[in-house]
XYZ file of C-alpha atoms in Angstrom:
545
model
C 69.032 -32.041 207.166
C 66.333 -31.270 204.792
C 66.472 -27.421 206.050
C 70.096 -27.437 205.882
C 70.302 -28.566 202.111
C 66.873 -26.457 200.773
C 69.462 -23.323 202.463
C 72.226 -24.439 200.297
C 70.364 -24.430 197.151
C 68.788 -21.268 197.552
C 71.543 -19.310 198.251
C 73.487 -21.133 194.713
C 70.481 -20.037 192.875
C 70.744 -16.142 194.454
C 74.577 -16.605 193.714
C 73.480 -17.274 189.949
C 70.755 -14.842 189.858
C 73.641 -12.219 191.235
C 76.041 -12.816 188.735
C 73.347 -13.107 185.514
C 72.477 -9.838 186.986
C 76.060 -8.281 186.639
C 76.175 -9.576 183.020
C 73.350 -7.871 182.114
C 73.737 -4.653 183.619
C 77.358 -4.376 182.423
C 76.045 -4.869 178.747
C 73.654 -2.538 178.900
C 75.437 -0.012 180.260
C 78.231 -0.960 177.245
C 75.750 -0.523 174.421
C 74.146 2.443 176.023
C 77.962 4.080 176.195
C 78.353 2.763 172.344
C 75.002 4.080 171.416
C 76.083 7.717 173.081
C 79.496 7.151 171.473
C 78.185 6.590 167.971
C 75.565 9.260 168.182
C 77.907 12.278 169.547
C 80.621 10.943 166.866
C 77.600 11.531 164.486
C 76.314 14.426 165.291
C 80.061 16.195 165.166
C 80.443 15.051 162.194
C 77.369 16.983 160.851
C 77.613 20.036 162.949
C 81.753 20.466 163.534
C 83.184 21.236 160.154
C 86.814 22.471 161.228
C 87.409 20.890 164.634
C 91.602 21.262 165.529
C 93.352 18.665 163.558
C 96.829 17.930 163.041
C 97.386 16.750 159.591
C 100.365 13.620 159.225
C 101.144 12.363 155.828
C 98.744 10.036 153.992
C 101.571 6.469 154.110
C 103.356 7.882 157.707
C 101.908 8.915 160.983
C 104.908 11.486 161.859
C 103.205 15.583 161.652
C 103.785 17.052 158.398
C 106.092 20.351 158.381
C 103.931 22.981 156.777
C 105.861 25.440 154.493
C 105.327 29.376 155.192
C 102.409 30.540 152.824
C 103.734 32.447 150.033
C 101.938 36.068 150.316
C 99.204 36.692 147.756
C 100.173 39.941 147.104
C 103.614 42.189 148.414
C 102.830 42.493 151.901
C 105.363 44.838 152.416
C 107.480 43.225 155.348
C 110.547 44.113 154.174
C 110.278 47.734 153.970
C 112.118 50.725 155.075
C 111.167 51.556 158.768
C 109.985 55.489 159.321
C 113.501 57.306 160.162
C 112.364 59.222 162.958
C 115.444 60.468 163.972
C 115.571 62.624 160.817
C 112.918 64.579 161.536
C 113.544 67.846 163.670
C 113.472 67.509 167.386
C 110.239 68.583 168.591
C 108.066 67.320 165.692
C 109.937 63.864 165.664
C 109.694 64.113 169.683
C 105.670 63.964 169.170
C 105.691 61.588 166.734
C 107.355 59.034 168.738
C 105.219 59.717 171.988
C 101.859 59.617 169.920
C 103.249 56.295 168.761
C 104.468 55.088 171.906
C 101.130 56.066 173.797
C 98.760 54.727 170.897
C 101.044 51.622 170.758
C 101.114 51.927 166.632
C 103.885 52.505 164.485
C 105.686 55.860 164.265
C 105.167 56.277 160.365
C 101.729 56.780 160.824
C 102.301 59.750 163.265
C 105.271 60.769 161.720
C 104.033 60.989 157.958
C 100.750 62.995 159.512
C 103.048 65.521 161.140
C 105.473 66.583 158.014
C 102.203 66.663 155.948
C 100.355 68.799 158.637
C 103.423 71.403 159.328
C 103.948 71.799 155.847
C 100.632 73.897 155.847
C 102.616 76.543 157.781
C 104.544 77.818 155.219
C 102.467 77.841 152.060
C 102.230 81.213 150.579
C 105.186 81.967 152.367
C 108.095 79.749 151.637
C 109.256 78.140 147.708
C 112.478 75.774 147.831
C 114.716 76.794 145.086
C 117.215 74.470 143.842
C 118.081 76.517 140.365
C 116.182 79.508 138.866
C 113.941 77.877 136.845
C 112.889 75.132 139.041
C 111.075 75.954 142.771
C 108.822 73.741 144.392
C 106.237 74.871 146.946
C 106.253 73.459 150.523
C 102.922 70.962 149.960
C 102.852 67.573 151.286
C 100.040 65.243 150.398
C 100.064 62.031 152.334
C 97.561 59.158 152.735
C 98.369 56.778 155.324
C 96.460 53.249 154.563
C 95.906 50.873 157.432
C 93.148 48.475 158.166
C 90.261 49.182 160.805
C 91.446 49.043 164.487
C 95.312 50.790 163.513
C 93.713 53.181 165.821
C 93.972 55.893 162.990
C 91.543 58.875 164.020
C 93.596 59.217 167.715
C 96.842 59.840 165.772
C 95.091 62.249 163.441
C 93.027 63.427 166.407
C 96.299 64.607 168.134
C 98.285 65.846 164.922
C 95.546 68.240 164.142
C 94.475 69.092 167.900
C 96.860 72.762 167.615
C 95.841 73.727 164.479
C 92.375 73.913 165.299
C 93.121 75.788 168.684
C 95.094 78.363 166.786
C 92.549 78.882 164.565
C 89.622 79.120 167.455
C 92.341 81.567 169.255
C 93.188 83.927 166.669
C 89.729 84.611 165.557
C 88.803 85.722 169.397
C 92.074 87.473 169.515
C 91.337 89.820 166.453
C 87.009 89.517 166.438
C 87.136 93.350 166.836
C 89.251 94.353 163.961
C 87.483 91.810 161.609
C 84.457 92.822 162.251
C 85.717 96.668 161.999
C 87.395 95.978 158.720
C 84.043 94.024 157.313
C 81.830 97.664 158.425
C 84.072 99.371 156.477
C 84.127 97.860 153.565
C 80.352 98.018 153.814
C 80.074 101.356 154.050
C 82.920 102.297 151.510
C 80.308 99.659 149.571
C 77.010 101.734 150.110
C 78.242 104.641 149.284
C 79.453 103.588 145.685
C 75.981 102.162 145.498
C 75.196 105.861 146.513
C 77.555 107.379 144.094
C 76.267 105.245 140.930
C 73.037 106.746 141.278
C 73.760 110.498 141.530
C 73.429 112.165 138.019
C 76.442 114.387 138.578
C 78.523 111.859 139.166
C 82.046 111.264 136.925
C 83.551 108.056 136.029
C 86.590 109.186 137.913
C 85.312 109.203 141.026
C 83.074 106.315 140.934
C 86.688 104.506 139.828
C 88.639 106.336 143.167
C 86.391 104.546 145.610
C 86.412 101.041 143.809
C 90.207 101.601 143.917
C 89.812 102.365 147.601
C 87.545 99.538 148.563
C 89.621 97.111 146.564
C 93.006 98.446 148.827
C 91.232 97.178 152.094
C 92.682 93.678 152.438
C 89.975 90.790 152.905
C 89.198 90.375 156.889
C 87.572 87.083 157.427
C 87.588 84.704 160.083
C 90.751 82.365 159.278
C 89.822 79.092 158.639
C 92.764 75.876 158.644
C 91.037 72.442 158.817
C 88.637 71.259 156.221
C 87.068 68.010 156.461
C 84.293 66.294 154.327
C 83.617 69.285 151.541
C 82.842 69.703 148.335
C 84.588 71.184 145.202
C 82.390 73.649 145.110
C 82.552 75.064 148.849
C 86.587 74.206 148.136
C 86.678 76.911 146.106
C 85.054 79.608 148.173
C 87.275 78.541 151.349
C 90.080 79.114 149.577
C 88.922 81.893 148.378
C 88.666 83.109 151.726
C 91.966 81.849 153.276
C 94.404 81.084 150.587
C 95.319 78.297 152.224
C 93.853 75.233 154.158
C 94.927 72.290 155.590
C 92.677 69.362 154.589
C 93.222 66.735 157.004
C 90.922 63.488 158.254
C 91.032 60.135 159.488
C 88.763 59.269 156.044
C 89.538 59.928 152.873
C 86.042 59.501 151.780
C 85.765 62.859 151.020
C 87.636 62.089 147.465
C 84.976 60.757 146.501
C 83.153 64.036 146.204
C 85.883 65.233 143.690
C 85.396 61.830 141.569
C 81.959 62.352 140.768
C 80.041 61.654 143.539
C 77.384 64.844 143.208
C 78.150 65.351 139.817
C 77.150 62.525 137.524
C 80.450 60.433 137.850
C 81.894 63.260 136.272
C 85.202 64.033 137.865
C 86.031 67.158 139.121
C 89.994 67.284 140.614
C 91.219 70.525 138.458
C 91.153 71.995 142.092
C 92.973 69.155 143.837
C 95.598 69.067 141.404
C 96.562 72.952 140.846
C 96.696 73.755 144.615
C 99.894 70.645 144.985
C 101.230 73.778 142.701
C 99.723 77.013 143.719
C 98.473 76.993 140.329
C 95.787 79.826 139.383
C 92.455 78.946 138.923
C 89.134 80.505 137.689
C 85.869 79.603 137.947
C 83.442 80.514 136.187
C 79.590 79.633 136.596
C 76.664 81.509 134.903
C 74.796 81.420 138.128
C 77.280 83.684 139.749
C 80.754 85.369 139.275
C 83.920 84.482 138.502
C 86.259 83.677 141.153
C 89.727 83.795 140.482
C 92.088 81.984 142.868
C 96.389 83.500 142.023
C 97.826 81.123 143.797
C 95.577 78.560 145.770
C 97.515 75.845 147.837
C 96.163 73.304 150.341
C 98.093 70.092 151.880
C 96.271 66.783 152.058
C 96.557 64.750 155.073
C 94.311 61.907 155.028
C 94.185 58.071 156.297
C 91.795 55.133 155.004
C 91.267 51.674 154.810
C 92.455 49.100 152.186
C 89.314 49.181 150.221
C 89.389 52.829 149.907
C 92.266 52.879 148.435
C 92.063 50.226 146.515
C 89.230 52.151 144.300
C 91.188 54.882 144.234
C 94.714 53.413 143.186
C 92.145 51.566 140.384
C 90.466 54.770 138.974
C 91.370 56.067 135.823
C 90.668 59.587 136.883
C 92.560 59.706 140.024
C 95.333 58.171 138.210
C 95.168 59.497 134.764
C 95.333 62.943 136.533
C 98.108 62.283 138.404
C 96.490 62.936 141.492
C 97.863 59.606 143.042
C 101.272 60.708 142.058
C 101.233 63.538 144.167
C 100.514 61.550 147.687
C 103.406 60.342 149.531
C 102.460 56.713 150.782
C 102.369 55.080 154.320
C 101.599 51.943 155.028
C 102.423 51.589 159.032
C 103.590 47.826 160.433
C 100.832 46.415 162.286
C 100.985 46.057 166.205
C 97.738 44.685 166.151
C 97.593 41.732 168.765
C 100.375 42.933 170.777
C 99.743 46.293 172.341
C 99.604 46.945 175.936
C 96.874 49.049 176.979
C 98.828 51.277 179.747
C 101.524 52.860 177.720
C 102.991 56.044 178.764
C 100.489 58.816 177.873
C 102.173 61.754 175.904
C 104.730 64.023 178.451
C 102.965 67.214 179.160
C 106.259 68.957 177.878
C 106.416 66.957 174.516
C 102.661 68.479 173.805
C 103.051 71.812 174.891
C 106.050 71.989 172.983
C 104.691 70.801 170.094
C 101.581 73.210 170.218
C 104.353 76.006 170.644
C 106.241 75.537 167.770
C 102.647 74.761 165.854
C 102.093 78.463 166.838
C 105.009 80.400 166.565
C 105.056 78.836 162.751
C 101.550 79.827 162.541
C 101.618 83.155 163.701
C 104.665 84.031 161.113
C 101.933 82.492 158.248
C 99.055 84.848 159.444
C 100.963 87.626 160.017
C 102.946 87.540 156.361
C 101.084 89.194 153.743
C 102.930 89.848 150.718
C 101.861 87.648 147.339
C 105.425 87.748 146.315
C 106.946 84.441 147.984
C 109.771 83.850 149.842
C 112.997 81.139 148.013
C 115.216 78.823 150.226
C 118.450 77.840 148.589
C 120.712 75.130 149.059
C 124.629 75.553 149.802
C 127.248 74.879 147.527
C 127.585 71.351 148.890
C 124.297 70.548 149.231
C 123.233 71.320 145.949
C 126.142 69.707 144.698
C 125.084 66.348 146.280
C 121.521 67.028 145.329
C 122.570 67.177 141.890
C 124.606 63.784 142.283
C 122.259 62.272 143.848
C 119.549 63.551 140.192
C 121.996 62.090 137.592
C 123.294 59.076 139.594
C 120.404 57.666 141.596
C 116.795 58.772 140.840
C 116.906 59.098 137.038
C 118.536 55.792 136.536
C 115.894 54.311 138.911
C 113.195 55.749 136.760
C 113.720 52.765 134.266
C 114.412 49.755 137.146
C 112.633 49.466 140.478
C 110.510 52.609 139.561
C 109.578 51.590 135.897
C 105.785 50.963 136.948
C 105.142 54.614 138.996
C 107.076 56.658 136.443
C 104.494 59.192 137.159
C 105.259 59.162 141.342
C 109.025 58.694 140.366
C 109.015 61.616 138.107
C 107.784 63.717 141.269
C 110.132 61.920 143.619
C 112.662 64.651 143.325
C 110.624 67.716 143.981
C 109.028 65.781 146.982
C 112.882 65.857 147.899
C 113.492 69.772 147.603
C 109.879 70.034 149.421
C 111.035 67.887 152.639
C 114.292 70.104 152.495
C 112.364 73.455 152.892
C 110.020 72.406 155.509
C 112.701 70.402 157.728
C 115.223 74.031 156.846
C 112.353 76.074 157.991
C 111.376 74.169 161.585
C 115.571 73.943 161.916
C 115.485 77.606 161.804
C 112.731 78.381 164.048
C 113.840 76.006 166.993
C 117.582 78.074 166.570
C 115.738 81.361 165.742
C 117.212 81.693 162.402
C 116.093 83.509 159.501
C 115.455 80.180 156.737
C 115.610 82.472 153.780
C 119.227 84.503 155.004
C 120.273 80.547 155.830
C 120.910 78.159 153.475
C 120.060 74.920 153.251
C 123.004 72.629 154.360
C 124.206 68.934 153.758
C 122.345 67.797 156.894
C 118.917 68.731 156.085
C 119.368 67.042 152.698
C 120.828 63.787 154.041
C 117.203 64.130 156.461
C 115.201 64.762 153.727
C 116.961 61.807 151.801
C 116.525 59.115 154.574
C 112.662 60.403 154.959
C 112.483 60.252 150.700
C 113.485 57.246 150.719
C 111.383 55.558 153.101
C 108.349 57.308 150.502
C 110.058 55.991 147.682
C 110.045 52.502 148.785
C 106.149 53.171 149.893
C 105.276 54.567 147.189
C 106.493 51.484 145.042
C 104.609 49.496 147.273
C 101.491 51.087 147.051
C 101.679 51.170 142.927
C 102.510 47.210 143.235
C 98.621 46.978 144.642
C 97.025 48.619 141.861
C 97.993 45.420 139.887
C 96.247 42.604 141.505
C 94.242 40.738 139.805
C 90.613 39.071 140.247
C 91.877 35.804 141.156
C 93.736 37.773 143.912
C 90.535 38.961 145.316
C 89.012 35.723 145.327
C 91.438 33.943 147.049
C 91.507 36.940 149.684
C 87.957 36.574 150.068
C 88.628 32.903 151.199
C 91.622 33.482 153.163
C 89.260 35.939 155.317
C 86.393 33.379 155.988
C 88.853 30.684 157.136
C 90.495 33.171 159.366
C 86.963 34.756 160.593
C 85.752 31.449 161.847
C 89.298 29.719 162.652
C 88.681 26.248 159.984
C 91.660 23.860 160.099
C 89.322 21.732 158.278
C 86.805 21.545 156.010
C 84.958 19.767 153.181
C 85.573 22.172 150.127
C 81.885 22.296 149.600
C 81.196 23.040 152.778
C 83.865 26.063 152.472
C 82.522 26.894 148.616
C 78.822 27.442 150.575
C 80.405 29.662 153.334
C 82.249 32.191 150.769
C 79.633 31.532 148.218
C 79.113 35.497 146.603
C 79.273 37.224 143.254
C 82.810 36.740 143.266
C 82.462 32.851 142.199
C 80.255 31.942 139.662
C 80.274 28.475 140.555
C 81.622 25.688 142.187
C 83.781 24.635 139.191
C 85.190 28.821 139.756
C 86.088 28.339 143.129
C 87.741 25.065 142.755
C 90.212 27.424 140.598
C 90.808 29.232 144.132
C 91.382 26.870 145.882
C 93.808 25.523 143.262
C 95.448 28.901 144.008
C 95.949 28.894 147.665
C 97.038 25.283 147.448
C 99.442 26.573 144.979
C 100.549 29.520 146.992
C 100.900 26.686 150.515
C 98.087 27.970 152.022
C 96.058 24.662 152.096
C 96.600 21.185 151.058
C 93.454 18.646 149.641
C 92.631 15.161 149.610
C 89.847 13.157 147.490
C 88.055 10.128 148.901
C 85.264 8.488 147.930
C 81.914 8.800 149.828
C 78.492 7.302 150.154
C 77.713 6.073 146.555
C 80.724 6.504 145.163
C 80.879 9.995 145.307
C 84.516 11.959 145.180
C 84.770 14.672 148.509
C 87.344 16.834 148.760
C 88.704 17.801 152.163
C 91.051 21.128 152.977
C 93.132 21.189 155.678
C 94.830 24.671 156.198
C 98.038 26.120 156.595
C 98.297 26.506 160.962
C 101.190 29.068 159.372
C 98.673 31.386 158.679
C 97.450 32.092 162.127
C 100.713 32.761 163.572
């Protein structure tokens, strides 16, 4: 009995033992899982600033609906898009494969091709439109796109023939260069000769300048110029007459705004070959060159920034220089393009290289000084005259009121894109451009391409006003987006962007008044440890879609 009841009570007191034993474990493992809770909900508060949040309205727990942030400058959405179909066949052909291949947006390709061709026919070709008014066949463009628009391919393949023609017709004709260069230094020595006989008359020291001055110049042609200075600008064209300066940078500006000459500008250059103007230079050190009728078209693409300074600098736009680009600002692709496009059709590039040579070979092989003038038809100059008196001049005072200076060019740009598109037309139908005239259809081309300029170029003059405050808020809109913050505490955010820009916290707080303003954030105050007022931002999701 004794046995069976000691059996009894040890197994109630294991029974007890078991269940204290639950208890305990059970709460330690709860205030070790509060303990781990407490101390990760800690430490993310310190170390995650901007974890995802979805903001809801401070008296209701249904989402907010965000409005679309208003843009902080024109972003130019709304634009014309590049009218490719205007351009002749086998130039807008390569436009739209470079564009289809480098997944961008045909007005990049498209704007680098007019400007490039139009090289062919300086010194050759002046649109007339009345006797007292030509224009020369220069196009200056500057395409502006940010880093990764994939810029220098498109360039890359725009220039690609021009180079090869260049590398092909100095092999093709080394012999006779160098022939005509011997002879004109031995017609050379022997005037050195001549000068130095005592016999000698005036007359016939005269003769053989007159006969070494006959020989025309035999150089080896040069087209493309890249990163030069004024300085060797002058003596290349000089030497060719005409260049093509054409680069995925327009850096190279800056050597013409002072760069290696004291911030002194020097863009007399820049601006008289747009015109074929003469020039003359004279330098004590050497002598004078004198350039009759110097032209070169500018073909050049940058970033943002670059042209930012140069949209802001008195020089550039005092001069006019900036009036005398044509303006392309391509639609981003950017986070859509497909890597295996088609590639460009064998028969779209080696028709384009054709046509690059045949125009080409008719420059290098015309060598009169005299010029060649393209006329409209009746109707065509009718309509261009109609579309003078009724259109751009009144415009000149409305949407064009701020880039009077671009505006007042707008119509020569016009008779410029009419020549060039007249004189492709004509070689693809082997025509003669100057016995053809210039019909209604390549002026309703040139005015669909003009126009998509115009509205560029109104674009680009709109960014020359932004203001400091712009910047600034810019400058924050870029952090957030670099490091993806839905949330943050506005200090936090002041010591992330925290540059010259702001001068202190009180100056950013007037940012981020602005971008509250302009919907891209909203704040909140609540008060902290010891009373103290925080400020959280939550941003706009809008402005990562």
């Amino acid at each position: 009995m004794l046995d069976t009841v000691s059996c009894q009570g040890i197994l109630r007191i294991i029974s007890k033992l078991a269940v204290y034993f639950t208890v305990y474990t059970n709460y330690i493992c709860f205030a070790a899982s509060s303990y781990g809770t407490i101390f990760v909900s800690a430490r993310d508060r310190r170390l995650t600033h901007h974890k995802t949040t979805e903001r809801t309205d401070s008296y209701l727990n249904e989402p907010m609906q965000w409005a679309q942030p208003t843009p902080l400058r024109p972003d130019g959405t709304n634009l014309l898009p590049f009218p490719v179909n205007a351009l002749p066949p086998i130039i807008g052909d390569m436009a739209q494969a470079i564009a289809t291949t480098t997944s961008t947006d045909v007005a990049m390709a498209g704007t680098a091709i007019l400007s490039a061709v139009s090289y062919c026919f300086l010194g050759v070709y002046c649109m007339s439109a009345k006797r007292d008014h030509t224009e020369p066949l220069v196009l200056d463009a500057l395409t502006v796109a940010e880093p990764s628009f994939k810029k220098s391919p498109v360039i890359s393949m725009v220039k690609r023939p021009y180079i090869q023609f260049a590398h092909d017709w100095n092999e093709n004709n080394k012999q006779d260069i160098f022939k005509s260069q011997a002879e004109c230094k031995l017609l050379q020595g022997k005037l050195e000769a001549l000068e130095k006989k005592k016999d000698v008359t005036a007359e016939e020291i005269a003769k053989l300048q007159t006969e070494i001055s006959n020989i025309p110049p035999s150089n080896f042609r040069r087209i493309v110029v890249d990163d030069i200075t004024p300085e060797s600008l002058v003596h290349q064209l000089e030497e060719n007459g005409t260049l093509l300066m054409i680069s995925d940078e327009a850096g190279m500006l800056g050597n013409f705004s002072g760069r290696y000459s004291n911030n002194v500008p020097n863009l007399d250059l820049l601006l008289k070959s747009w015109n074929g103007e003469p020039y003359i230079s004279d330098r004590a050190t050497r002598g004078s060159i004198v350039l009759k009728k110097p032209y070169m078209s500018i073909c050049l693409a940058c970033q943002p920034y670059v042209f930012d300074s140069m949209i802001n600098n008195s020089a550039f736009r005092g001069s006019g220089l900036i009036a005398r680009f044509l303006y392309c600002f391509p639609v981003s692709n950017i986070g859509t393009r497909k890597y295996d496009t088609q590639a460009v059709p064998e028969v779209v590039t080696e028709n384009y290289k054709k046509l690059i040579y045949e125009l080409l070979g008719n420059k290098f092989t015309y060598h009169d000084e005299k010029e060649l003038y393209l006329h409209f038809d009746d109707k065509a100059y009718g309509e261009f005259v109609d579309y003078y008196n009724n259109f751009i001049e009144p415009h000149l005072v409305t949407d064009m009121a701020f880039c009077k200076d671009w505006g007042g060019k707008y119509h020569g740009e016009l008779l410029r894109l009419c020549g060039i598109i007249h004189c492709i037309k004509c070689a693809l139908n082997d025509k003669n451009p100057v016995e053809t005239r210039v019909g209604i259809d390549t002026f309703c081309n040139a005015i669909e391409i003009g126009e998509y300029f115009r509205e560029q170029a109104i674009y680009a003059y709109s960014l020359g006003d932004i203001d400091l405050g712009t910047v600034k808020a810019e400058r924050v809109l870029n952090k957030i987006r670099s490091k993806h913050i839905t949330s943050i505490r506005q200090n936090d955010l002041y010591k992330l962007c925290r540059c010259t820009l702001f001068k202190n916290a009180a100056d950013f707080a007037e940012t981020m008044e602005m971008l509250e303003e302009y919907h891209y954030i909203v704040r909140s105050t609540s008060k902290g440890a010891n009373n103290k007022t925080m400020t959280d931002v939550i941003v706009n999701p809008n402005i990562y879609r």
